[in-house]
mmCIF file of C-alpha atoms in Angstrom:
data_model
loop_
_atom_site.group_PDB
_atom_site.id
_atom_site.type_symbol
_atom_site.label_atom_id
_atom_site.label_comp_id
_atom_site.label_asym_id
_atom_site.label_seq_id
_atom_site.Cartn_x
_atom_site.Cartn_y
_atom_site.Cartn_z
ATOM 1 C CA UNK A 1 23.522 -8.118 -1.534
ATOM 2 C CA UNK A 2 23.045 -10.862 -0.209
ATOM 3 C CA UNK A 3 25.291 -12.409 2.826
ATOM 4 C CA UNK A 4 25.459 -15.269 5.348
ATOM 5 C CA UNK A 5 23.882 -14.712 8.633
ATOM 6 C CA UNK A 6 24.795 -18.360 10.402
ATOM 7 C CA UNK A 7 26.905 -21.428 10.024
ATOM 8 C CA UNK A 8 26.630 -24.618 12.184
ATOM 9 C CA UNK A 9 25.850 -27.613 12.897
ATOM 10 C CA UNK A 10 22.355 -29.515 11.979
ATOM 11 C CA UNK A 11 21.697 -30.652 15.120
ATOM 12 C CA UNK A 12 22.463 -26.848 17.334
ATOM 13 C CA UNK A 13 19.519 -25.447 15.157
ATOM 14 C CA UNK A 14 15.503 -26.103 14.876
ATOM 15 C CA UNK A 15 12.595 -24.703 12.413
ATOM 16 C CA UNK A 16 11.887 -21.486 14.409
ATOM 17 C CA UNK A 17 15.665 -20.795 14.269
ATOM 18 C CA UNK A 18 16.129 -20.715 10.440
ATOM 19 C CA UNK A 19 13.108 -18.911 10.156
ATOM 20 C CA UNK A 20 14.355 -16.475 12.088
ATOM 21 C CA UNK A 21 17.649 -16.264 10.166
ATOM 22 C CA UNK A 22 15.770 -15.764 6.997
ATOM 23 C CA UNK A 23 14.355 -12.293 8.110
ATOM 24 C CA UNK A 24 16.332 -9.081 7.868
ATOM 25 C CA UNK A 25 17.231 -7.547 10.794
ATOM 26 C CA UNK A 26 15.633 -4.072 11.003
ATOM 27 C CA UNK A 27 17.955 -0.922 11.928
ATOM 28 C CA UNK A 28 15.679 1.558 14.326
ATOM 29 C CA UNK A 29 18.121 4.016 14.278
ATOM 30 C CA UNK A 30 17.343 5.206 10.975
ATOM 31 C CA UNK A 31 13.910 6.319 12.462
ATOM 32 C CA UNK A 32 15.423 8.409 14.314
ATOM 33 C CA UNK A 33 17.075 10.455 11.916
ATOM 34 C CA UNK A 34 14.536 10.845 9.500
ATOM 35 C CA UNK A 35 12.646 13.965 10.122
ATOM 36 C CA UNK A 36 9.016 13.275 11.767
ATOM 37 C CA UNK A 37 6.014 14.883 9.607
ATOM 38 C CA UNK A 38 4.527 17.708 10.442
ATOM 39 C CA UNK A 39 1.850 17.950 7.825
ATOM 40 C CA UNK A 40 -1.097 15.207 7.566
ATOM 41 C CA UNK A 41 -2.955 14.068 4.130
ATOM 42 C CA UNK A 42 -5.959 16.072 5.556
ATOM 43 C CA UNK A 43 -4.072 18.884 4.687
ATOM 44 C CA UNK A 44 -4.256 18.655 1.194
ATOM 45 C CA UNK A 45 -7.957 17.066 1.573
ATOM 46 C CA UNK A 46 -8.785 20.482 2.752
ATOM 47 C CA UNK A 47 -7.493 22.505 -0.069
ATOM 48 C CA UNK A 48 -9.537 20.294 -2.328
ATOM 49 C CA UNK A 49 -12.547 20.700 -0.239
ATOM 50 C CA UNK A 50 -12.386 16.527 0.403
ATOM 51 C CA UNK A 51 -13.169 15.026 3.592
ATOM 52 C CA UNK A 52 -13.592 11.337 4.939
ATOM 53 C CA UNK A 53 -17.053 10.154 6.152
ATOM 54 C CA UNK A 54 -16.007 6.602 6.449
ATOM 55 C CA UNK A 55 -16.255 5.774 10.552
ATOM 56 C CA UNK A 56 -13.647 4.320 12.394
ATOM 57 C CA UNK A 57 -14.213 0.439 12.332
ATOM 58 C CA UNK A 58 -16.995 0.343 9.721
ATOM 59 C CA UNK A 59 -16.189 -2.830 7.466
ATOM 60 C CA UNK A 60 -15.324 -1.051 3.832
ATOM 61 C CA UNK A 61 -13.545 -3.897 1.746
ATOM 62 C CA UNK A 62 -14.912 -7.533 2.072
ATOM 63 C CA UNK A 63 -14.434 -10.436 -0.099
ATOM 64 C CA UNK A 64 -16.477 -13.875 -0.053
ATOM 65 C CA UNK A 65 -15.571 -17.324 -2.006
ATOM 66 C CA UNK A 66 -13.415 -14.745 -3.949
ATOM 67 C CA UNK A 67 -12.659 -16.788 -7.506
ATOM 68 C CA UNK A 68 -10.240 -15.451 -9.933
ATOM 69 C CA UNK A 69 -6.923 -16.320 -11.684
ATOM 70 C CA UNK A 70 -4.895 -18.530 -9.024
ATOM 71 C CA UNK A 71 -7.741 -17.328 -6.387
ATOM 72 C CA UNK A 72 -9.377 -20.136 -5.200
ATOM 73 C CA UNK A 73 -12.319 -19.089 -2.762
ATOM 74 C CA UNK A 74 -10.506 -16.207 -0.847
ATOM 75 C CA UNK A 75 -12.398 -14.538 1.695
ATOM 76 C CA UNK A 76 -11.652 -11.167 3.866
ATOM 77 C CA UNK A 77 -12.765 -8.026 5.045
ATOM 78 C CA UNK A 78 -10.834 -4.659 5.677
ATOM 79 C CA UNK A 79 -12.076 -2.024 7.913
ATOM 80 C CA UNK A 80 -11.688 2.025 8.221
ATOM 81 C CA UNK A 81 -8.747 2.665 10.157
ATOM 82 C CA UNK A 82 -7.278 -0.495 9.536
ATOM 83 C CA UNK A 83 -4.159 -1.675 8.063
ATOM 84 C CA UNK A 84 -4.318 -5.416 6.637
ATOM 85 C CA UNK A 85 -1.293 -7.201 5.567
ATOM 86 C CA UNK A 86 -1.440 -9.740 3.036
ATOM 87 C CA UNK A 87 1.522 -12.687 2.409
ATOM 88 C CA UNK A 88 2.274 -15.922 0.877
ATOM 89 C CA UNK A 89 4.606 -17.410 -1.812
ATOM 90 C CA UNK A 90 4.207 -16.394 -4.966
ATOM 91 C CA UNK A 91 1.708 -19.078 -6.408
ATOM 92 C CA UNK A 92 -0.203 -18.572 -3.770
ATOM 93 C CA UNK A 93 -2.522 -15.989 -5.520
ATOM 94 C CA UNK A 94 -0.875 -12.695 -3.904
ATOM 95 C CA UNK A 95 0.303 -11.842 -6.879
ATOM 96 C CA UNK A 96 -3.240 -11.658 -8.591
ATOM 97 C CA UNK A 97 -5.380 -10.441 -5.552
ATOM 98 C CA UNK A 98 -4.346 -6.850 -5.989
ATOM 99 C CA UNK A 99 -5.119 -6.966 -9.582
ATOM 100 C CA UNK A 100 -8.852 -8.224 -8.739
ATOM 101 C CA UNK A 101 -9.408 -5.691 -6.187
ATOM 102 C CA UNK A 102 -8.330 -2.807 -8.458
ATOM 103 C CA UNK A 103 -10.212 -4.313 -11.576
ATOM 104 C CA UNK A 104 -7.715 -5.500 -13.810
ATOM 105 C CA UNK A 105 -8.104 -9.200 -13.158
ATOM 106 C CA UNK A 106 -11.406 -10.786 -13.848
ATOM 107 C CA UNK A 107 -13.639 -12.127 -11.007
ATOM 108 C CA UNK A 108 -15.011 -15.817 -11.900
ATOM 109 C CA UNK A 109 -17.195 -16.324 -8.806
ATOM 110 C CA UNK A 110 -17.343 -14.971 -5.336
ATOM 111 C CA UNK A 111 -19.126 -11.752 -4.051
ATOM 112 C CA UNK A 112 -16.834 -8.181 -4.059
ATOM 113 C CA UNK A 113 -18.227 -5.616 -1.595
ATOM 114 C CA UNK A 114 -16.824 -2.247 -1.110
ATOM 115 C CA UNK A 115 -18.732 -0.124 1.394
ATOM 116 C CA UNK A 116 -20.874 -2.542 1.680
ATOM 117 C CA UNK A 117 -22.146 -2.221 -2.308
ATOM 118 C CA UNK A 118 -21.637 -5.050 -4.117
ATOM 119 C CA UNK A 119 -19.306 -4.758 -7.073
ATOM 120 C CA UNK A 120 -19.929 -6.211 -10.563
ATOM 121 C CA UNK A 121 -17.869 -8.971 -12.113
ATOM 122 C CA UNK A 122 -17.085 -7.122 -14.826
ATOM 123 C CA UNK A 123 -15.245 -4.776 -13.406
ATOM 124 C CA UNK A 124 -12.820 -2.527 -14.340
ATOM 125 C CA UNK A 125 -10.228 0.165 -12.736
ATOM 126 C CA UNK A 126 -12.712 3.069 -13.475
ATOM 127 C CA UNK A 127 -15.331 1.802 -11.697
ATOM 128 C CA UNK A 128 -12.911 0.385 -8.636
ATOM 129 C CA UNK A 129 -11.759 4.499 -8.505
ATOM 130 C CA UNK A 130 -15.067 5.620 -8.271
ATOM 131 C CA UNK A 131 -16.130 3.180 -5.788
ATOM 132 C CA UNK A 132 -13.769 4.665 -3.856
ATOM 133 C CA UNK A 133 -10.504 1.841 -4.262
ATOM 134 C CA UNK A 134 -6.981 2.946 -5.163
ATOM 135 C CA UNK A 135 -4.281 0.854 -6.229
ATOM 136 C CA UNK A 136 -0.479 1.572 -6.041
ATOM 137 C CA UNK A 137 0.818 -0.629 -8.189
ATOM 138 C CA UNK A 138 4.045 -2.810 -7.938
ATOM 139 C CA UNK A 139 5.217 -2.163 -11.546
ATOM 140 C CA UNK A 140 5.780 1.238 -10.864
ATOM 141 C CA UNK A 141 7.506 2.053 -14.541
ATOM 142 C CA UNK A 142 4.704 0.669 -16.369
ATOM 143 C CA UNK A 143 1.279 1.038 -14.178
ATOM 144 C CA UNK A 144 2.495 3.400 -11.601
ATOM 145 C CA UNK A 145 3.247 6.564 -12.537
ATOM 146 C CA UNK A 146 3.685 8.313 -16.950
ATOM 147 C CA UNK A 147 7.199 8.536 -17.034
ATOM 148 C CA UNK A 148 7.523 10.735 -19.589
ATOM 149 C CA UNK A 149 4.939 13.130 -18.001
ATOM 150 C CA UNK A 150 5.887 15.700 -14.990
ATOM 151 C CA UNK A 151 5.717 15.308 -12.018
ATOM 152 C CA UNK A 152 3.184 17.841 -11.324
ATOM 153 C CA UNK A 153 1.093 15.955 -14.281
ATOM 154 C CA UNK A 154 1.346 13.119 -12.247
ATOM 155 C CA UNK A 155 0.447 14.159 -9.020
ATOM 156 C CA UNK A 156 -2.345 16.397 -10.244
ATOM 157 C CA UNK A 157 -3.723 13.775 -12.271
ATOM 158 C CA UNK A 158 -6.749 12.287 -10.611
ATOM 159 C CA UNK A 159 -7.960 16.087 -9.570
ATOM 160 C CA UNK A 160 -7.312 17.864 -12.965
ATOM 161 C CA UNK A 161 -11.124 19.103 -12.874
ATOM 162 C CA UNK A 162 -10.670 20.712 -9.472
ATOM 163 C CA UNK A 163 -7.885 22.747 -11.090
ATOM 164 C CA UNK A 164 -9.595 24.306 -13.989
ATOM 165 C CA UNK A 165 -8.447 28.062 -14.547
ATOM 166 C CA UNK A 166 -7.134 28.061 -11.066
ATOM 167 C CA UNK A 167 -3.037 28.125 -10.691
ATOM 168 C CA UNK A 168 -3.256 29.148 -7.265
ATOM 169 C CA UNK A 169 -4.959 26.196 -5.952
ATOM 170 C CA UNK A 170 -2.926 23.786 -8.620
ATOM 171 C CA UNK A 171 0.535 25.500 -7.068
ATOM 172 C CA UNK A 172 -0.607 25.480 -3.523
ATOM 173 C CA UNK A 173 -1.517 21.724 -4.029
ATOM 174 C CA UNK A 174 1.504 20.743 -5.378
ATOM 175 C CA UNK A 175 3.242 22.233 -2.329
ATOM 176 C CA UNK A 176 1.647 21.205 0.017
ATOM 177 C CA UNK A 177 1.332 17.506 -1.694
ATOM 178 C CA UNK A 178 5.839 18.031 -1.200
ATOM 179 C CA UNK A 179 5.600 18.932 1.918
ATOM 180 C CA UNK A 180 2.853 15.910 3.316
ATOM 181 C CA UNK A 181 4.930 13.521 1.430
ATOM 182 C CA UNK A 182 8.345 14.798 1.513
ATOM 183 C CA UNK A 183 8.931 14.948 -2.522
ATOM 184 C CA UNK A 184 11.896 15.908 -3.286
ATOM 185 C CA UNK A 185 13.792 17.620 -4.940
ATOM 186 C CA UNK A 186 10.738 20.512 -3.796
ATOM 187 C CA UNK A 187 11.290 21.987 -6.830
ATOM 188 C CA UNK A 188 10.533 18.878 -8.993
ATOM 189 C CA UNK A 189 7.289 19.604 -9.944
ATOM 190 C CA UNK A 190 8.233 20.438 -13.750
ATOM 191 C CA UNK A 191 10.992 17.642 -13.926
ATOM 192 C CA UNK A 192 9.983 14.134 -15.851
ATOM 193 C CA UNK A 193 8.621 11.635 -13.222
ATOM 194 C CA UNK A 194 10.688 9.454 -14.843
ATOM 195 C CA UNK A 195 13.930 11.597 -13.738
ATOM 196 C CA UNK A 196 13.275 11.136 -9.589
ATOM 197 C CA UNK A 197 14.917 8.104 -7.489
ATOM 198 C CA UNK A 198 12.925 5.546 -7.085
ATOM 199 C CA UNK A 199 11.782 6.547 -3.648
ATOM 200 C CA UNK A 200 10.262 10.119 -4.260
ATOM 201 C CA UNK A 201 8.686 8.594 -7.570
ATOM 202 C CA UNK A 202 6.441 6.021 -5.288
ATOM 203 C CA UNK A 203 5.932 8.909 -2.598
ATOM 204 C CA UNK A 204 4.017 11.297 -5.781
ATOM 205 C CA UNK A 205 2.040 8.294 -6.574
ATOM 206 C CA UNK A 206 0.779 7.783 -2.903
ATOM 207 C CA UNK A 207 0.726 12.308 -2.855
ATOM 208 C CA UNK A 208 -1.696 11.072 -6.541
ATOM 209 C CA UNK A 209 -3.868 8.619 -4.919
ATOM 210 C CA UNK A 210 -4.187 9.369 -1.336
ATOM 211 C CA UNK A 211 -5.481 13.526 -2.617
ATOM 212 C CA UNK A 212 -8.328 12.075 -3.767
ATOM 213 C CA UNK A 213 -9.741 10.809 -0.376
ATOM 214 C CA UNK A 214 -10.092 6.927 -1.125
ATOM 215 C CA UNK A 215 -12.212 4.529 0.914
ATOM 216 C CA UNK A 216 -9.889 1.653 0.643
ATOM 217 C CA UNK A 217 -6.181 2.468 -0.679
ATOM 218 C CA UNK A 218 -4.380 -1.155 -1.651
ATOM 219 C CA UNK A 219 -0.684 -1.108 -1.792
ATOM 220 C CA UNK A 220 1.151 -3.771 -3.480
ATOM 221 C CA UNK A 221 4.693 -3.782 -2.353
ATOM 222 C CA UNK A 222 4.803 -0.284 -1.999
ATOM 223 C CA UNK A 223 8.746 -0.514 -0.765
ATOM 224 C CA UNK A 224 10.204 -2.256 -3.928
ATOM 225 C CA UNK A 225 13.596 -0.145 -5.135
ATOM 226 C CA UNK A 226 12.753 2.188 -2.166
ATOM 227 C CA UNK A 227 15.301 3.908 -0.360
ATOM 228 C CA UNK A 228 15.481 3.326 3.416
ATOM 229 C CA UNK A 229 14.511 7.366 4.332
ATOM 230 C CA UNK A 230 11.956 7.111 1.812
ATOM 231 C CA UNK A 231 10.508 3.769 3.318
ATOM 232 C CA UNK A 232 9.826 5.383 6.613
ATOM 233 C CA UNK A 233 8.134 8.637 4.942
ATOM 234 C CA UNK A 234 5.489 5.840 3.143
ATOM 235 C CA UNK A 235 5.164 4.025 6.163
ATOM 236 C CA UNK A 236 4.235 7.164 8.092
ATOM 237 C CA UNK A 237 1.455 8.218 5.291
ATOM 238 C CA UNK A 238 0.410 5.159 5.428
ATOM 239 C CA UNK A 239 -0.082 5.298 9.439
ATOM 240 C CA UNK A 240 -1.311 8.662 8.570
ATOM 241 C CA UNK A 241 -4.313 7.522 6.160
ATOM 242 C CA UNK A 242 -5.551 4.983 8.687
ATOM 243 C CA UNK A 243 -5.417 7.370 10.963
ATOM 244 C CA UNK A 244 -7.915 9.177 8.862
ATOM 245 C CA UNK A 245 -10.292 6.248 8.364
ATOM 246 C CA UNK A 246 -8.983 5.261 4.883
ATOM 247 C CA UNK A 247 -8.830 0.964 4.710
ATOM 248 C CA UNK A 248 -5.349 0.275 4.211
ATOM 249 C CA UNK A 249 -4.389 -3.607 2.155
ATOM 250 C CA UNK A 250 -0.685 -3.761 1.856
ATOM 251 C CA UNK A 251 0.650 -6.441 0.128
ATOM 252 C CA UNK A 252 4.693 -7.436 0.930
ATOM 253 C CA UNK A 253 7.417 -9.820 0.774
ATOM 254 C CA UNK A 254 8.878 -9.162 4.262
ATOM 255 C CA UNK A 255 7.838 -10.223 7.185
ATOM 256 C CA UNK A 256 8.939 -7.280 9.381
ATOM 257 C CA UNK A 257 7.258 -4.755 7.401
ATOM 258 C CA UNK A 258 3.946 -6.005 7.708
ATOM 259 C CA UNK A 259 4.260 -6.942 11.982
ATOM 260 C CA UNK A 260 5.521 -3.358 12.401
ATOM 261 C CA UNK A 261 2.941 -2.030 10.530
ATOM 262 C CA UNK A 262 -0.555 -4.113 10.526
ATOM 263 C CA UNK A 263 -3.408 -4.975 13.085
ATOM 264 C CA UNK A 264 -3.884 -8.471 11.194
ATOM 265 C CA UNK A 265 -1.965 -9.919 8.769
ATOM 266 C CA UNK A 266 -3.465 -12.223 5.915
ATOM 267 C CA UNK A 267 -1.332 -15.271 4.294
ATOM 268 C CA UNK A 268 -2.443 -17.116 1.308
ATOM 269 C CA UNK A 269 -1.459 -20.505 0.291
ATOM 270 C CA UNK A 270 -2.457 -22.416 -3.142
ATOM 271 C CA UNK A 271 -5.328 -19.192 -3.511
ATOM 272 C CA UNK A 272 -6.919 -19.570 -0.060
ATOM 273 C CA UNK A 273 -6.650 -18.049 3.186
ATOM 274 C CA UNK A 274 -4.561 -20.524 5.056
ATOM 275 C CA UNK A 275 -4.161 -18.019 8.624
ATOM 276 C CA UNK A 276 -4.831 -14.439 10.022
ATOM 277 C CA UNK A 277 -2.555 -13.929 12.453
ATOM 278 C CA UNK A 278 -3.549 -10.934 14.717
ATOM 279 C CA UNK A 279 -1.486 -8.137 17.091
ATOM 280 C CA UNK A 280 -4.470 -8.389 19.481
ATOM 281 C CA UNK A 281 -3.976 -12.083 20.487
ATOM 282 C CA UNK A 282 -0.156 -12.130 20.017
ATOM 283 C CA UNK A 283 -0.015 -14.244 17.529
ATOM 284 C CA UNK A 284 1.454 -11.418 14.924
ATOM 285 C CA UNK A 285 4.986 -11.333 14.634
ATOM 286 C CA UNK A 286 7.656 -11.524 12.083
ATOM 287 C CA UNK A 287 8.605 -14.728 12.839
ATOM 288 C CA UNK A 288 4.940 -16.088 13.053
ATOM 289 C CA UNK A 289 4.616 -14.660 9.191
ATOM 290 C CA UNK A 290 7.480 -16.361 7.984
ATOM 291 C CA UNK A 291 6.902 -19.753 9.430
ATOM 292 C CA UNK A 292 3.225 -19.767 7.975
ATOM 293 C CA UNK A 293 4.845 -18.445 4.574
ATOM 294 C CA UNK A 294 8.330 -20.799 4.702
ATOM 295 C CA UNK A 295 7.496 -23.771 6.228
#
């Protein structure tokens, strides 16, 4: 809930002060305690006979006078290896720019490349998944994951071919997708999606997405109704996948989350790109995302 963090006079505070006050106050310690993975995505890639030719630094997302609903000329690029933040309020066109990059918006001008290919403007989710794009969704009841299906049917969904009249490589996915990911409870796998937390539901969607060896995985507030263990396990496939020359876009509300976890960070404003604020010249930081977002 929510609570106050300071109480004064006008005139003892400035901007970078309340902006400062606005952002939650992140608790390390829980780091700590979580236990660190052992097992990588690769691990699963290899079951599936799936590996990553993308290089390390080759640009696999880019956008160019980017038109759409609320998008106004948007232009950016995302590169193997590379986690890209993306903020703003929420007319600023953040809310749509996911959609248009997994194909359920429609494009009304601008150029969409992924590996450099150049993507039509009719486009739809199918052809974003075979071009190699994932979305996670923020509505994760209703676009996320089938509730009323398992959660084996939803992890195994996107490879279902792979597992034709072969159990043993359907089982040892599953387990090893529980283990990378840290589903629990490990025995879930015939229990309704719909019955997990809210936490281990959004870490089976990532196990879903990130098994079939994307080229660009977009995640659109991928910590919404997340618990704080959970958080970290995402956070650490996330680090994971880049680490593995997957393009990372992760869209988010808070500040900290994105400096902790991005190279650049992206903020929109009335459906442009109004900065990029970057680790590698300092000028990334939580408070730096706020004020461009707040003030």
């Amino acid at each position: 809930g929510g609570k106050v963090v300071y109480s004064g006079l006008k005139s003892e505070i400035n901007e970078d002060f309340i902006v400062s006050k606005m952002i939650r106050q992140t608790d390390d310690s829980l780091e700590a305690k979580v236990e660190k993975n052992e097992f990588s995505i690769t691990d699963i890639w290899q079951l599936l006979g799936k590996s990553n030719t993308s290089e390390s630094g080759t640009t696999m997302l880019e956008i160019k006078d980017l038109n759409a609903k609320k998008l106004n000329g948007v232009s950016l690029s995302v590169k193997a290896g590379e986690i890209v933040g993306i903020i703003g309020n929420p007319d600023s066109g953040v809310r749509e720019l996911p959609l248009v990059l997994g194909g359920d918006e429609k494009i009304t001008g601008g150029e969409y490349y992924v590996d450099s290919n150049l993507m039509p403007t009719n486009l739809t989710p199918r052809m974003c998944y075979q071009a190699g794009v994932n979305v996670l969704p923020c509505d994760r009841p209703l676009r996320g994951g089938i509730m009323s299906c398992t959660v084996t049917e939803n992890v195994l969904m996107p490879n279902l071919m792979q597992f034709w009249n072969k159990p043993g490589l359907e089982k040892d996915t599953l387990e090893k997708s529980s283990e990378v990911f840290d589903i629990q409870p490990r025995n879930s796998t015939q229990i309704l999606f719909g019955k997990l937390s809210g936490g281990n539901q959004q870490k089976a969607i990532m196990a879903k997405w990130l098994s079939t060896c994307p080229k660009v995985f977009v995640l659109d507030d991928p910590t919404y109704g997340v618990d704080p263990a959970s958080r970290i396990k995402i956070f650490s496939a996330m680090r994971d996948a880049a680490a593995n020359n997957i393009a990372l876009i992760v869209f988010s509300t808070e500040p900290e989350q994105l400096a902790g976890l991005c190279s650049r960070v992206i903020v929109l404003c009335q459906g442009k790109v109004s900065a990029e604020l970057r680790q590698s010249d300092g000028s990334l930081s939580r408070n730096s995302i706020a004020k461009w977002c707040y003030t």
